[in-house]
Coordinates of C-alpha atoms and ligand atoms in Angstrom, one line a residue:
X22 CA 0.0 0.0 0.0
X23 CA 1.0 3.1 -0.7
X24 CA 1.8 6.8 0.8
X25 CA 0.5 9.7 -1.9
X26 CA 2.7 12.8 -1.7
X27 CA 1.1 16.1 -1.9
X28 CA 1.8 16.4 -5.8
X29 CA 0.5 12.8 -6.3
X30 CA -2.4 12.8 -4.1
X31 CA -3.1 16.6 -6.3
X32 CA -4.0 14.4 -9.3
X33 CA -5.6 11.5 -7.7
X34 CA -7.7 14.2 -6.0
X35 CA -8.7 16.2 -9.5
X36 CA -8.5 12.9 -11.2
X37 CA -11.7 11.5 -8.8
X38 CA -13.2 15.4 -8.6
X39 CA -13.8 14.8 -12.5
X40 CA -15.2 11.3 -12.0
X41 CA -17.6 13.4 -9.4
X42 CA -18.6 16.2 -12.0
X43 CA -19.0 13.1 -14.3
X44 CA -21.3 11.4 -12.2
X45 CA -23.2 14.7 -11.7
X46 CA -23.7 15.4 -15.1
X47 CA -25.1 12.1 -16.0
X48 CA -27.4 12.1 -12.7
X49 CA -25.9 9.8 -10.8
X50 CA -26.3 10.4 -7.4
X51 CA -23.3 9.4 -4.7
X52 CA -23.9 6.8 -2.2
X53 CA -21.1 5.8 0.7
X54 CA -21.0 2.1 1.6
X55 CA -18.4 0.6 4.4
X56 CA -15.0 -0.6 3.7
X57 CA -15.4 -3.7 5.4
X58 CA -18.7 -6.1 4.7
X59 CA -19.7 -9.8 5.7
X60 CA -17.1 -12.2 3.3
X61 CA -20.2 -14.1 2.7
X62 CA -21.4 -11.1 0.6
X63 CA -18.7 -9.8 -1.2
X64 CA -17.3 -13.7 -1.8
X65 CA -21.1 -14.6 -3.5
X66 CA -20.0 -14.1 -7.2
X67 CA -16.8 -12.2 -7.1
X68 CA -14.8 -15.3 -8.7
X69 CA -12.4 -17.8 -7.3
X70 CA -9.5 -14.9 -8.1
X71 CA -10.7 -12.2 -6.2
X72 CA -11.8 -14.4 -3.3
X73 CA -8.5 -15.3 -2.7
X74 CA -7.2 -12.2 -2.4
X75 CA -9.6 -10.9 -0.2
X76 CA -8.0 -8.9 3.3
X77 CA -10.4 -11.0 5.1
X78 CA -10.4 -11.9 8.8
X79 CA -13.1 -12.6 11.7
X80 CA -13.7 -9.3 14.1
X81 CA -14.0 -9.5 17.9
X82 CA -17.3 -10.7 17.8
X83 CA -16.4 -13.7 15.7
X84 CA -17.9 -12.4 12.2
X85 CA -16.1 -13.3 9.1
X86 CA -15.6 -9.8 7.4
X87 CA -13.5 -8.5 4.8
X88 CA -11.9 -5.5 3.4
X89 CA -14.1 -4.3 -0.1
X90 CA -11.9 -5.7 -2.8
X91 CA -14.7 -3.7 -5.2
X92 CA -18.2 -2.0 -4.8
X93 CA -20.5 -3.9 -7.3
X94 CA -21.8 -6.1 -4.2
X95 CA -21.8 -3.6 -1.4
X96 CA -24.5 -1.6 -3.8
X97 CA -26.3 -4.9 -4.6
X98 CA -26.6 -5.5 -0.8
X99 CA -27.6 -2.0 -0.7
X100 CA -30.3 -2.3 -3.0
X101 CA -31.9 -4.9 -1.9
X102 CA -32.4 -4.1 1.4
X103 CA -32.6 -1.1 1.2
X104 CA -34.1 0.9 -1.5
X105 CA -36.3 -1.7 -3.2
X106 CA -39.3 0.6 -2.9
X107 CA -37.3 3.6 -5.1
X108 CA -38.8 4.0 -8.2
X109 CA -36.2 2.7 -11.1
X110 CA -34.2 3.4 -12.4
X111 CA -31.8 4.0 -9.7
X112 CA -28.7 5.7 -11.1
X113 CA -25.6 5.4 -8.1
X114 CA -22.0 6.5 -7.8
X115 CA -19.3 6.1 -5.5
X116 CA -15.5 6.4 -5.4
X117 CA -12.9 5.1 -2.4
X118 CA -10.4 3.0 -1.8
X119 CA -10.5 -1.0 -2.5
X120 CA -8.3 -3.7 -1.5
X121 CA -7.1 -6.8 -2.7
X122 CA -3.9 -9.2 -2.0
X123 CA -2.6 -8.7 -5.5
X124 CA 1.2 -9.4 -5.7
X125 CA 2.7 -5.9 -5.8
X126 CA 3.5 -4.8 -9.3
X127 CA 3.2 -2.5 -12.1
X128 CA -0.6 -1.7 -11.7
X129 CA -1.3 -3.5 -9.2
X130 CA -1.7 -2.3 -6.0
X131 CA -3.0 -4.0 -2.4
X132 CA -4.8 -0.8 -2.0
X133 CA -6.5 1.4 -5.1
X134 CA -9.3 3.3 -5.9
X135 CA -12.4 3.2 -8.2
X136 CA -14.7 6.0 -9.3
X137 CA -17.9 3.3 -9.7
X138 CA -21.3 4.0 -11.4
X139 CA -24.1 1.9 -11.7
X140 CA -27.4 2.0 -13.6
X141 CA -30.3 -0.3 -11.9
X142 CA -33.3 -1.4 -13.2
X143 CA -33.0 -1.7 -16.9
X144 CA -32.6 -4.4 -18.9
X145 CA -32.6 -2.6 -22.1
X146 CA -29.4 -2.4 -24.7
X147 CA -29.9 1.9 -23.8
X148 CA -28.8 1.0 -20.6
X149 CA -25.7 -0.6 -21.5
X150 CA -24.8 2.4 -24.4
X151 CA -25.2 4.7 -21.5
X152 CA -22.2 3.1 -19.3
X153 CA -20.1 3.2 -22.4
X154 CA -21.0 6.4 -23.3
X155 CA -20.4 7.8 -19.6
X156 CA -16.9 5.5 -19.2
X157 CA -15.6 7.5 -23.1
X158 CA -16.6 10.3 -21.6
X159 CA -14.8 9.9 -18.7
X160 CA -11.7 9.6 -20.8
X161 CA -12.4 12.3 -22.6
X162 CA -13.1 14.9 -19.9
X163 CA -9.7 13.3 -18.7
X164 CA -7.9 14.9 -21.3
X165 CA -6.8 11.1 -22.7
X166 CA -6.3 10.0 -26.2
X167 CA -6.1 7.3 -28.2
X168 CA -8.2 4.8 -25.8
X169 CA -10.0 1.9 -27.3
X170 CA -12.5 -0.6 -25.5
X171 CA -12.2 -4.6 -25.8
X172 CA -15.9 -5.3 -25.5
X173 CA -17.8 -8.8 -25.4
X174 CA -21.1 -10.2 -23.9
X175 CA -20.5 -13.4 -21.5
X176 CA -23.8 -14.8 -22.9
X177 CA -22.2 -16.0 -25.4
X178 CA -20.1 -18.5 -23.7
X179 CA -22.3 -18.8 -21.4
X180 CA -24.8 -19.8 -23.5
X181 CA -22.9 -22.5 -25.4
X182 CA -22.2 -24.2 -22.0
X183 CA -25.3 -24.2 -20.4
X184 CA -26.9 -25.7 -23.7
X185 CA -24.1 -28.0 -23.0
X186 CA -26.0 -28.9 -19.8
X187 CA -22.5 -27.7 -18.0
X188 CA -23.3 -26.7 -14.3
X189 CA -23.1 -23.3 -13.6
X190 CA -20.2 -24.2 -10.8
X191 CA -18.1 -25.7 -13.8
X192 CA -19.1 -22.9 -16.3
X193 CA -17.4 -20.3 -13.7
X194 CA -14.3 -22.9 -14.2
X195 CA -14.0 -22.0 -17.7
X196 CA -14.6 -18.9 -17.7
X197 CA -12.3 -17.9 -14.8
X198 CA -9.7 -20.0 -17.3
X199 CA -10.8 -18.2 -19.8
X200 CA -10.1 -14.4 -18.2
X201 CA -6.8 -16.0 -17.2
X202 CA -5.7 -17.3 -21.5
X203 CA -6.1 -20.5 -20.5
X204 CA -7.7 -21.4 -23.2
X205 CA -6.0 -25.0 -23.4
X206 CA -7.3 -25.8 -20.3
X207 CA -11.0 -24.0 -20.6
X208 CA -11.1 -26.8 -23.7
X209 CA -10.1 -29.9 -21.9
X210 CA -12.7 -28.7 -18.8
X211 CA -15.5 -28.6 -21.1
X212 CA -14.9 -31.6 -22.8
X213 CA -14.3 -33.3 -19.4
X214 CA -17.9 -32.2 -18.2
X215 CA -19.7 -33.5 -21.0
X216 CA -19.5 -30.7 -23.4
X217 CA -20.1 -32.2 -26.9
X218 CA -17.7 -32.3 -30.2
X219 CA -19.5 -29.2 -30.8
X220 CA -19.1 -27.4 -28.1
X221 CA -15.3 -27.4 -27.8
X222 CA -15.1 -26.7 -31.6
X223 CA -17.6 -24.2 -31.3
X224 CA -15.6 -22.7 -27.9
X225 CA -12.5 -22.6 -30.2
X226 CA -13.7 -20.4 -32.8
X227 CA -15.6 -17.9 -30.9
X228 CA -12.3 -17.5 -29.1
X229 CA -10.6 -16.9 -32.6
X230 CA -13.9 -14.6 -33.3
X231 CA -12.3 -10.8 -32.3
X232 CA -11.0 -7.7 -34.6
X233 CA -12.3 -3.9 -35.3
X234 CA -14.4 -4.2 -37.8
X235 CA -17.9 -4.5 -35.4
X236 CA -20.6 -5.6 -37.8
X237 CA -18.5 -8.3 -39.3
X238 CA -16.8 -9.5 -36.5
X239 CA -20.6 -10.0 -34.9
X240 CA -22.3 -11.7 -38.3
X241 CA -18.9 -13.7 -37.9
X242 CA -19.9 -14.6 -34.2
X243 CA -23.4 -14.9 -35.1
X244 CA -22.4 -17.8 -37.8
X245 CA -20.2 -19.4 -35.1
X246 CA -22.7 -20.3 -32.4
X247 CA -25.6 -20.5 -34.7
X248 CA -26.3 -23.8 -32.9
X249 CA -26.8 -22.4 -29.6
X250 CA -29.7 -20.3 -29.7
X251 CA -29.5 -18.2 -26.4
X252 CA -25.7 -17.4 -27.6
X253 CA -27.2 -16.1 -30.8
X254 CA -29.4 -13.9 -28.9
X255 CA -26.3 -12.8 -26.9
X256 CA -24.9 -11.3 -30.1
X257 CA -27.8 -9.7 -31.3
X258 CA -28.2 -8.2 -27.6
X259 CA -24.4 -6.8 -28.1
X260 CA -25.2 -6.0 -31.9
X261 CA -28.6 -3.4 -30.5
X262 CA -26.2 -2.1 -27.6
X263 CA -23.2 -1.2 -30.2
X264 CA -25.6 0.2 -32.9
X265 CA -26.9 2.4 -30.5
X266 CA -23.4 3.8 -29.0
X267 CA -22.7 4.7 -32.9
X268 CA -26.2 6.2 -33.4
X269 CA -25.4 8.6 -30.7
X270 CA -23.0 10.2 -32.4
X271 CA -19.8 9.2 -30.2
X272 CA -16.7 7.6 -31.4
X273 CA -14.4 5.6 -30.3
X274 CA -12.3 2.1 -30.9
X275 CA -13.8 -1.0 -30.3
X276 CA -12.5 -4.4 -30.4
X277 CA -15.3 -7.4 -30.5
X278 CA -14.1 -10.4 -28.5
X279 CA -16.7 -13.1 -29.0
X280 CA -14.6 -15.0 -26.2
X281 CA -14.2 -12.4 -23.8
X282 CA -14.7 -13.9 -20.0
X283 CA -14.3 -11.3 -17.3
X284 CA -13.3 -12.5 -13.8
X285 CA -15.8 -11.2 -11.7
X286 CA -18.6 -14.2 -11.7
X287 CA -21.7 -12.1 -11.7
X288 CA -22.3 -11.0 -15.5
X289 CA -24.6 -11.8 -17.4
X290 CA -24.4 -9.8 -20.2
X291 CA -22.0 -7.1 -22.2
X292 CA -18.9 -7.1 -20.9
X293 CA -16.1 -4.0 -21.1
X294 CA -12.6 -2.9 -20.4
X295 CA -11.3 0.7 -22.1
X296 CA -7.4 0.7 -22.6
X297 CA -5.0 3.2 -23.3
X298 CA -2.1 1.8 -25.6
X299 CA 0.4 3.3 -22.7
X300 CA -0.5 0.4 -20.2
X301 CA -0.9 -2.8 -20.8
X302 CA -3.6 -3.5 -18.8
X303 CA -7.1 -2.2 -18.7
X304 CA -8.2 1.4 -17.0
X305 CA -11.6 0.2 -16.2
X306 CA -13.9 -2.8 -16.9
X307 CA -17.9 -3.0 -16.7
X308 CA -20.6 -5.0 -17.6
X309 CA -24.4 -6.7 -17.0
X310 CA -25.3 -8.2 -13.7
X311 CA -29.0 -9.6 -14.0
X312 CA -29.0 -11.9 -11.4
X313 CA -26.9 -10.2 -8.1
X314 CA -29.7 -7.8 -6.0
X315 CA -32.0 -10.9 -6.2
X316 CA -29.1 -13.0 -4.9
X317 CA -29.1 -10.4 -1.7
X318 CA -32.8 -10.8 -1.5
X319 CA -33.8 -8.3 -3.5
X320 CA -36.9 -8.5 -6.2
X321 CA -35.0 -9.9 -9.9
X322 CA -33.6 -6.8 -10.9
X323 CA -31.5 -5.9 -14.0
X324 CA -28.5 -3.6 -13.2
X325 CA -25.4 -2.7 -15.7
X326 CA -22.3 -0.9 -14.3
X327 CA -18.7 0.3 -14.8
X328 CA -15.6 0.9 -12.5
X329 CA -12.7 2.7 -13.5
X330 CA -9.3 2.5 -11.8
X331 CA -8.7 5.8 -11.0
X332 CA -4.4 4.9 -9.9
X333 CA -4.4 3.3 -13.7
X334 CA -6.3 6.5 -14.7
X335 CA -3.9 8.8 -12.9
X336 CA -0.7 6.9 -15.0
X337 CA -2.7 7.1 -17.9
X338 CA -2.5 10.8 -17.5
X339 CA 1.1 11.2 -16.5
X340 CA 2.1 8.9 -19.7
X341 CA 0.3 11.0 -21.9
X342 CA 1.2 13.9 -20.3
X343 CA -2.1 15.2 -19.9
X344 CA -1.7 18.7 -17.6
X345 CA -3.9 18.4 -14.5
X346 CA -3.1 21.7 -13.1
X347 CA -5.2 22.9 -10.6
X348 CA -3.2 25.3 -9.2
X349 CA -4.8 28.3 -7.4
X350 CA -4.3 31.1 -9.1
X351 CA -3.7 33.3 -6.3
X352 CA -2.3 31.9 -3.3
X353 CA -1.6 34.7 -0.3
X354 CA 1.0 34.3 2.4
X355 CA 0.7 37.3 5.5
X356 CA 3.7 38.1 7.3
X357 CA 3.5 40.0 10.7
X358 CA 6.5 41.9 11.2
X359 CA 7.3 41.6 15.0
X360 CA 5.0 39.7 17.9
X361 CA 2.4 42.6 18.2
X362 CA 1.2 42.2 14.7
X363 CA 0.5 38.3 14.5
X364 CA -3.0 38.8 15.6
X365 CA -4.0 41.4 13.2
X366 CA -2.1 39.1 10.6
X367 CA -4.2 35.9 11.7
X368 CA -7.0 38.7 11.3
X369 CA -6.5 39.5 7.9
X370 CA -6.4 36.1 6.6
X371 CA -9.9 35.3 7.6
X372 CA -10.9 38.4 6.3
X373 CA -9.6 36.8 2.6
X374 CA -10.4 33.1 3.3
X375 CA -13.9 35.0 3.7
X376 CA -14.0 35.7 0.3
X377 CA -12.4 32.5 -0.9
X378 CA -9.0 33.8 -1.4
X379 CA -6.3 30.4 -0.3
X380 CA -3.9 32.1 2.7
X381 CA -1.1 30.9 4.6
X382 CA 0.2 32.9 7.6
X383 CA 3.9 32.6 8.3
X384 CA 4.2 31.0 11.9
X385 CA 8.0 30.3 12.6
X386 CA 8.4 34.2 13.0
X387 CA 11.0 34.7 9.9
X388 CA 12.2 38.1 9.3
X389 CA 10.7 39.6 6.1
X390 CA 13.5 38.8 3.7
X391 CA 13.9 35.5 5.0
X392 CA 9.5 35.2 4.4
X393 CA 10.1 36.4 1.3
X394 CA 12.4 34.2 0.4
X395 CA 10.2 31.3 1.3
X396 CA 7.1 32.7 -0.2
X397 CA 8.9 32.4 -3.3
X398 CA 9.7 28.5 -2.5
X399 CA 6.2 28.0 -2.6
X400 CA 4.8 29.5 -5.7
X401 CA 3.1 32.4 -3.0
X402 CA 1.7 35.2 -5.9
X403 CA 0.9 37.6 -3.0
X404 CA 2.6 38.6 -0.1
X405 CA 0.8 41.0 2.7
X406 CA 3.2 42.6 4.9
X407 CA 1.8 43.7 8.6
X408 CA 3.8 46.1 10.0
X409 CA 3.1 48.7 13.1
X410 CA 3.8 51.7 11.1
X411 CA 1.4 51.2 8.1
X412 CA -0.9 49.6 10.5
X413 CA -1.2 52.9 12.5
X414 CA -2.8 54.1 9.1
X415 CA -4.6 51.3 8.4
X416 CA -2.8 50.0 6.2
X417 CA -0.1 47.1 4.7
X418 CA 1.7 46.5 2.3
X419 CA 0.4 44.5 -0.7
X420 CA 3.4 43.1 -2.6
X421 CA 3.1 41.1 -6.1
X422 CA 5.4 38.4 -6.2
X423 CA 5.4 37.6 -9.9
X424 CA 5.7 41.3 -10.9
X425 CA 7.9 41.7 -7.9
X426 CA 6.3 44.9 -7.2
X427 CA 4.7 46.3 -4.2
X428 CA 2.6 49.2 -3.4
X429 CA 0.9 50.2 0.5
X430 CA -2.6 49.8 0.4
X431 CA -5.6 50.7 3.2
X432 CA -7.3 47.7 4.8
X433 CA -10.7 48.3 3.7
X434 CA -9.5 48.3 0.0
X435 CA -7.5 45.1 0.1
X436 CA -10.2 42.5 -0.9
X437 CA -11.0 45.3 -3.7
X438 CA -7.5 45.3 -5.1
X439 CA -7.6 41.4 -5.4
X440 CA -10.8 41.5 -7.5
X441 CA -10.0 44.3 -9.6
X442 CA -6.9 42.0 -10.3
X443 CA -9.1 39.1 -11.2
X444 CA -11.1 41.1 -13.3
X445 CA -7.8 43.0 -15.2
X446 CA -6.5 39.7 -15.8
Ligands
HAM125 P1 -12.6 -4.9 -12.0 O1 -12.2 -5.2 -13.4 O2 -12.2 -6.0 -11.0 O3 -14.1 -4.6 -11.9 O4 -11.9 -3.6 -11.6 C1 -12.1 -2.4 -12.3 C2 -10.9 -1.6 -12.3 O5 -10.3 -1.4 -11.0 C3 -9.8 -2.2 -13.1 O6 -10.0 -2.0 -14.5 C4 -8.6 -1.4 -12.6 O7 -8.5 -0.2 -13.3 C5 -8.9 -1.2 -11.2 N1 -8.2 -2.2 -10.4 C6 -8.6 -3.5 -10.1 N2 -7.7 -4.1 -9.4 C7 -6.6 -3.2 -9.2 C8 -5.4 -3.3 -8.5 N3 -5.0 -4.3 -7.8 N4 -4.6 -2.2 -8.6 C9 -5.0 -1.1 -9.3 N5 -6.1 -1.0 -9.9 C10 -7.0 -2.0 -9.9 C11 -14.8 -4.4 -10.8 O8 -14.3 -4.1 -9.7 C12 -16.3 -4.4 -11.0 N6 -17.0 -4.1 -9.7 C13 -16.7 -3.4 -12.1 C14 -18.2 -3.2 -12.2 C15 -19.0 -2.3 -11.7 N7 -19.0 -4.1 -12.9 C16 -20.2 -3.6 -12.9 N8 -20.3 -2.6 -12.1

């Protein structure tokens, strides 16, 4: 786990505000869910990877509990027990930190974040094009370029096997093989449970099924499974959801992957991760969960959703040198000149935090030059000297650091001269 430096936890912070504004701007409203949940919940249909890298552990009054390694089941839980009755949709967001026992390397982390939104309570192809929409926005608004989504539907697969009569236990198998390459091993599963000649033929050309061109990849995938009817069904679901992303106008790369198994055992449907070419592995990944808030209890209730990573985000950024710059553009430091005046100088710093001016008072009781000098060290654009003589008169002296210039100026006209500056600029 990781410490975050001022500099660095700058752009994780305006990296996550823009995930907020995001969220605001497509009407999803914030919820805040604990860190640590029952294991039973979060284990449910997270998939065998994730549940064993869970930080979990019993508490003193002998629960079994576990760190979040995501949110997807926390606002399931949520859901379900509590906001059943809301009229649907229900459109949610949240951001914080997850954890998982990931072996510490490049992009993985034992502790990360996720900005999360989820749409409940549609099972319509919209609701899918609207997480996809929302997640290119997202990199967009980001400042990145040159991002691409791998996009699938697990119904596909899915479908083939349970044809197949493969229990769903085994199916999880193959596809947790499957989100791990193991596509060797996903064949000689299936044909080890039963799964017909077909099937493993079948299995081994939809994973071969994948490219850019969209409509021919999926009359291509189509063809493939054309013996399984509820996987052709998946296509044509994934065919609606991608006609409609183009309809709208938005553009971005897609690559079809008829095969595409995501790890997390709860999909049912479309399946997402967008990429930028500067990492190799995925920013975010999404998809269809049909069947979770019922498995908490809830009434059967569709749901589609997206996380994005925002420490992959963040990288993303910094390889593509996006600027994040949030700097303030003023940032005032007063310093009293002797004992007597640190009380009028604490004094005058409310007075310009009142009107949202960002000011530091100097506290290790530096002389002026030395102030100065430090000032300068941290990109200060205003200084505000409080001295007795001026202050006799009412006044201090205003001094600009940029245009190194200063000038003595009353009290009562100080938050003046600050806005006329704004407004000159
Ligand atoms: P996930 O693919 O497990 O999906 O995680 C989503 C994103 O979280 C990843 O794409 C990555 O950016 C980030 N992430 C995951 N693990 C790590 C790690 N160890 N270090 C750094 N970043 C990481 C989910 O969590 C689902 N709940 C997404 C979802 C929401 N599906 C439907 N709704």
């Amino acid at each position: 786990m990781r410490n975050f430096l001022p500099k660095e936890a700058e752009t994780m912070k305006y990296t996550e505000q823009v995930t907020r504004e995001l969220a605001h701007l497509y009407c999803y409203e914030e919820v805040i869910t604990p860190i640590v949940e029952s294991y039973d919940l979060l284990a449910a249909k997270s998939g065998e990877e994730i549940r064993n890298r869970m930080y979990a552990f019993n508490d003193l009054g002998g629960r079994r509990i576990a760190l979040r390694p995501e949110f997807t089941a926390s606002i399931a839980r949520l859901i379900a027990t509590k906001m059943m009755n809301e009229p649907k949709p229900i459109r949610l967001y949240c951001c914080g930190s997850l954890y998982r026992y990931d072996e510490p390397q490049h992009l993985r982390y034992r502790e990360f974040w996720q900005s999360n939104y989820e749409l409940i309570g549609s099972n319509k192809p919209e609701a899918d094009a609207e997480i996809l929409i929302l997640t290119y926005d997202l990199m967009k608004r980001l400042g990145l370029r040159d991002y691409w989504f791998k996009i699938g539907h697990v119904g596909i697969l899915r479908g083939i096997l349970k044809e197949e009569d493969i229990a769903e236990e085994r199916q999880n198998q193959i596809m947790q093989l499957l989100d791990n390459k193991r596509w060797d091993k996903a064949l000689t599963v299936t044909q080890e449970t039963g799964g017909s000649k077909t099937a493993t033929t079948t299995l081994k050309k939809i994973l071969e099924t994948r490219g850019k061109d969209v409509p021919k990849i999926l009359n291509e995938a189509k063809s493939v499974v054309s013996n399984y009817d509820s996987a052709v069904d998946a296509v044509e679901n994934l065919q609606n959801i991608l006609d409609l992303v183009k309809e709208s106008g938005v553009k971005f790369e897609i690559l079809i992957e008829a095969g595409f198994a995501r790890g997390l055992e709860y999909y049912t449907g479309m399946v997402f991760q967008p990429y930028v070419p500067e990492l190799e592995r995925e920013v975010g990944g999404g998809g269809r969960y049909d069947k979770l808030i019922e498995l908490f209890g809830g009434e059967p209730t569709p749901a589609v959703g997206v996380a994005n990573g925002i420490d992959r985000l963040v990288l993303a950024m910094k390889k593509q040198k996006v600027l994040t710059k949030t700097k303030a553009e003023r940032r005032v430091m007063v310093i009293p000149i002797g004992e007597e005046m640190r009380a009028k100088a604490m004094e005058l710093s409310l007075m310009l935090r009142n009107v949202n001016i960002p000011v530091e008072v100097e506290v290790v009781g530096r002389t002026v030059s030395k102030a100065l000098q430090d000032a300068d060290r941290r990109n200060v654009t205003h200084t505000i000297i409080v001295g007795p003589g001026e202050l006799q008169e009412g006044k201090v002296v205003l001094r600009d650091m940029r245009k190194r210039d200063q000038k003595t100026v009353e009290i009562t006209t100080l938050v003046d001269s600050f806005e006329r500056e704004k407004y000159a600029r």
